[in-house]
Amino acid sequence: MQSLIQDIFLKTFSNSILSQLHDSAVVPIEGHRIAITTDSYVVRPLFFPGGDIGSMAVHGTINDLAMSGATPLYLTAGFILEEGLPIETLQRVVTSMAEAAQKASVSVVCGDSKVVDRGKGDQIFINTTGVGQVPEGIDIGPPHIQPGDRILVSGDLGSHGIAVMSVREGLSFASDIVSDSAPLHRIVADLLQQGISIHCMRDLTRGGLASALNELAEISTHKFMIDESRIPVQEPVRGACEVLGLDPLYVANEGRFVLLVPANEIEKTLSALRQHSVSKLAIEIGEVLSSPPSHSPPVTLRTVVGTNRILDLLSGEQLPRIC
Amino acid sequence: MQSLIQDIFLKTFSNSILSQLHDSAVVPIEGHRIAITTDSYVVRPLFFPGGDIGSMAVHGTINDLAMSGATPLYLTAGFILEEGLPIETLQRVVTSMAEAAQKASVSVVCGDSKVVDRGKGDQIFINTTGVGQVPEGIDIGPPHIQPGDRILVSGDLGSHGIAVMSVREGLSFASDIVSDSAPLHRIVADLLQQGISIHCMRDLTRGGLASALNELAEISTHKFMIDESRIPVQEPVRGACEVLGLDPLYVANEGRFVLLVPANEIEKTLSALRQHSVSKLAIEIGEVLSSPPSHSPPVTLRTVVGTNRILDLLSGEQLPRIC
């Protein structure tokens, strides 16, 4: 997937904004900086503990805007419906979406729906595109990452992916795991209002923490060191991952993000994050290396047993259709 | 579909912008009027005479922006790919999309791709969302429709739908029919630059001219009279429609639009439209009635034999997956 995106989309749609590879594109309109992001949601099943495709399509797109520091303003909703979809299912998803948007104070301002023949879709696919505004003076993104920056995660990892898998695979032992799907824009707004100098943020969706860190290391051309023992993973999630042969660092989250801030901002940042229930488990997990050996990998994991290992990008998708 | 949209989407996402039911939503950002529109494209087959899903996904969304008078600026692209899709097919579509965007001077600034299992999608679905800016002083839309307004179409109808059907159904007699898929924003910009007071525009996609007129009549609460003999339809399209049992007034177009202008602007509008090859067959086809009897239908068609008939909304889709 990574090579598909690199090879086809980036080369073919070549332009300076797209090639920044940020969670959302920041573009100028009349001197204002407008953030735009798009995501299609194909999660299976549609409903899972802690959320559904509708609320997730709102949270995921809001979060991509928030990661550039933007205030989410407007959402669009594009539905691809499979013929024969029960109308009650559609109503339930749309209601959940509308509630999530209302809670997050964003408006769904336009929409579209297409119906495809039975067997040519899978109940409901949703695209949401978000438009937001980046406040004056805020500039957050991979180019601002600096050696010595501290790396934080906003909470425990893997709940979303495992919650979806538990329903899909009928894993009864994982039935108490609830998706972390949540909007993050109010937390980000709070950090910015407190004047915290955030260098970069990224939400930990498809591919989890490991993929996000690898992407950021690659774009910024810096090298990261992460301490495995500090990464929070709930015990039931860890257990489910062991049974399923998954690594929680690669499992998708829908309400977790990584932040890179200067070392002198770390206490203020953690204290601000911990005020919000969604990020109450926020913790420092590593740093951007100041003078890494040239042969060192983009992201190194100091394991719980004290050895170093390469935290690599996965070549394939560990969990398909999780978001 | 119409009742689905009305009942579920509008009621559930209830807000004042969405309920204007315009081709694009016009929203305020810092005092500027930003137009936003979204569309998913599920056309089958992916390639047809005169276009493909990629170029169409660019043209269709640009046109929805243009219909509110907006200058298209940015596009997003969301792909849902079916597992097993040949990489050459994807490359061909993406290349076509990039070329169409470049020709239209819009940038694809962010994208997303998801892969679904074989048999849960159909090769490629594309969502494009467009963001544009409405120029100062321009306000175009259904609320501006007035009794006495003249109704124009920008060209001959039905080519897109029939071109797609001809490939899908293997109609050799229709093989010389080419889709009308084209961007309309430069034509609209030209009309606006000439100071023509456009009251309303709508592009004639799904459901064709008949659906667009019915929607506009309903939203504006005015009544329209259309002269069938003036509606341009190419002879091969008319022939194919007869064989297929279709009415060209309901067939989708991807480069045609209807305009409502004051009577005193008609000559200037036609002359400006006819300067552009895409709208060289532009013609006046009817008017907004000044004092219709209360029992008259929203849209009346004066037939070629001189009788009046109701030009109704279709209850179902005449041609599925044509856009």
mmCIF file of N, CA and C in Angstrom, chain A residues 3 16 21 24 62-63 67 76 89 96-97 139 155 163 210 214 216 233 236 253 277 288 307 317:
data_model
loop_
_atom_site.group_PDB
_atom_site.id
_atom_site.type_symbol
_atom_site.label_atom_id
_atom_site.label_comp_id
_atom_site.label_asym_id
_atom_site.label_seq_id
_atom_site.Cartn_x
_atom_site.Cartn_y
_atom_site.Cartn_z
ATOM 1 N N SER A 3 3.931 1.520 -1.015
ATOM 2 C CA SER A 3 4.638 1.692 -2.289
ATOM 3 C C SER A 3 3.661 2.078 -3.385
ATOM 4 N N SER A 16 3.397 20.367 -4.855
ATOM 5 C CA SER A 16 4.177 20.639 -3.648
ATOM 6 C C SER A 16 3.376 20.398 -2.371
ATOM 7 N N LEU A 21 2.980 15.211 2.446
ATOM 8 C CA LEU A 21 2.545 13.972 3.096
ATOM 9 C C LEU A 21 2.064 14.174 4.527
ATOM 10 N N SER A 24 -3.205 16.401 6.828
ATOM 11 C CA SER A 24 -4.094 17.219 6.012
ATOM 12 C C SER A 24 -3.240 18.198 5.199
ATOM 13 N N ILE A 62 -11.916 14.605 11.368
ATOM 14 C CA ILE A 62 -11.655 15.702 12.304
ATOM 15 C C ILE A 62 -10.214 15.603 12.825
ATOM 16 N N ASN A 63 -9.799 14.380 13.164
ATOM 17 C CA ASN A 63 -8.464 14.201 13.733
ATOM 18 C C ASN A 63 -7.359 14.545 12.734
ATOM 19 N N MET A 67 -4.507 17.387 13.469
ATOM 20 C CA MET A 67 -3.067 17.101 13.494
ATOM 21 C C MET A 67 -2.232 18.203 12.844
ATOM 22 N N THR A 76 -17.860 16.941 4.531
ATOM 23 C CA THR A 76 -18.728 16.419 3.475
ATOM 24 C C THR A 76 -18.878 14.918 3.714
ATOM 25 N N THR A 89 -30.278 0.038 8.828
ATOM 26 C CA THR A 89 -28.825 0.071 9.010
ATOM 27 C C THR A 89 -28.281 1.428 8.580
ATOM 28 N N SER A 96 -25.662 8.126 13.856
ATOM 29 C CA SER A 96 -24.421 8.125 14.630
ATOM 30 C C SER A 96 -23.459 9.197 14.105
ATOM 31 N N MET A 97 -23.413 9.314 12.777
ATOM 32 C CA MET A 97 -22.548 10.318 12.146
ATOM 33 C C MET A 97 -22.980 11.728 12.523
ATOM 34 N N ASP A 139 1.987 26.585 13.004
ATOM 35 C CA ASP A 139 2.579 25.869 11.877
ATOM 36 C C ASP A 139 3.157 24.564 12.416
ATOM 37 N N GLY A 155 -2.069 8.127 24.613
ATOM 38 C CA GLY A 155 -2.789 7.128 25.402
ATOM 39 C C GLY A 155 -2.383 5.717 25.017
ATOM 40 N N ALA A 163 -10.808 -4.124 19.026
ATOM 41 C CA ALA A 163 -12.272 -4.109 19.203
ATOM 42 C C ALA A 163 -12.963 -4.535 17.910
ATOM 43 N N ALA A 210 3.905 2.381 14.897
ATOM 44 C CA ALA A 210 5.124 2.063 14.152
ATOM 45 C C ALA A 210 5.119 2.746 12.781
ATOM 46 N N ASN A 214 7.610 5.817 11.490
ATOM 47 C CA ASN A 214 8.442 5.613 10.306
ATOM 48 C C ASN A 214 8.182 6.677 9.244
ATOM 49 N N LEU A 216 7.049 9.737 9.739
ATOM 50 C CA LEU A 216 7.571 11.025 10.207
ATOM 51 C C LEU A 216 9.101 11.058 10.137
ATOM 52 N N VAL A 233 -0.116 -0.166 26.696
ATOM 53 C CA VAL A 233 -1.047 -1.088 26.028
ATOM 54 C C VAL A 233 -1.847 -1.776 27.135
ATOM 55 N N PRO A 236 -5.828 -6.533 28.325
ATOM 56 C CA PRO A 236 -6.659 -7.352 27.414
ATOM 57 C C PRO A 236 -6.245 -7.186 25.950
ATOM 58 N N ASN A 253 -5.432 2.743 15.670
ATOM 59 C CA ASN A 253 -6.166 3.449 16.716
ATOM 60 C C ASN A 253 -7.004 4.519 16.014
ATOM 61 N N SER A 277 -9.994 13.209 29.340
ATOM 62 C CA SER A 277 -10.129 11.776 29.622
ATOM 63 C C SER A 277 -9.553 10.922 28.491
ATOM 64 N N VAL A 288 13.823 12.302 19.456
ATOM 65 C CA VAL A 288 14.477 12.441 18.156
ATOM 66 C C VAL A 288 15.972 12.507 18.452
ATOM 67 N N THR A 307 17.463 -4.668 24.661
ATOM 68 C CA THR A 307 18.157 -4.684 23.363
ATOM 69 C C THR A 307 17.525 -3.647 22.436
ATOM 70 N N GLU A 317 -0.641 -4.876 4.820
ATOM 71 C CA GLU A 317 -1.518 -4.396 5.885
ATOM 72 C C GLU A 317 -1.676 -5.508 6.900
#
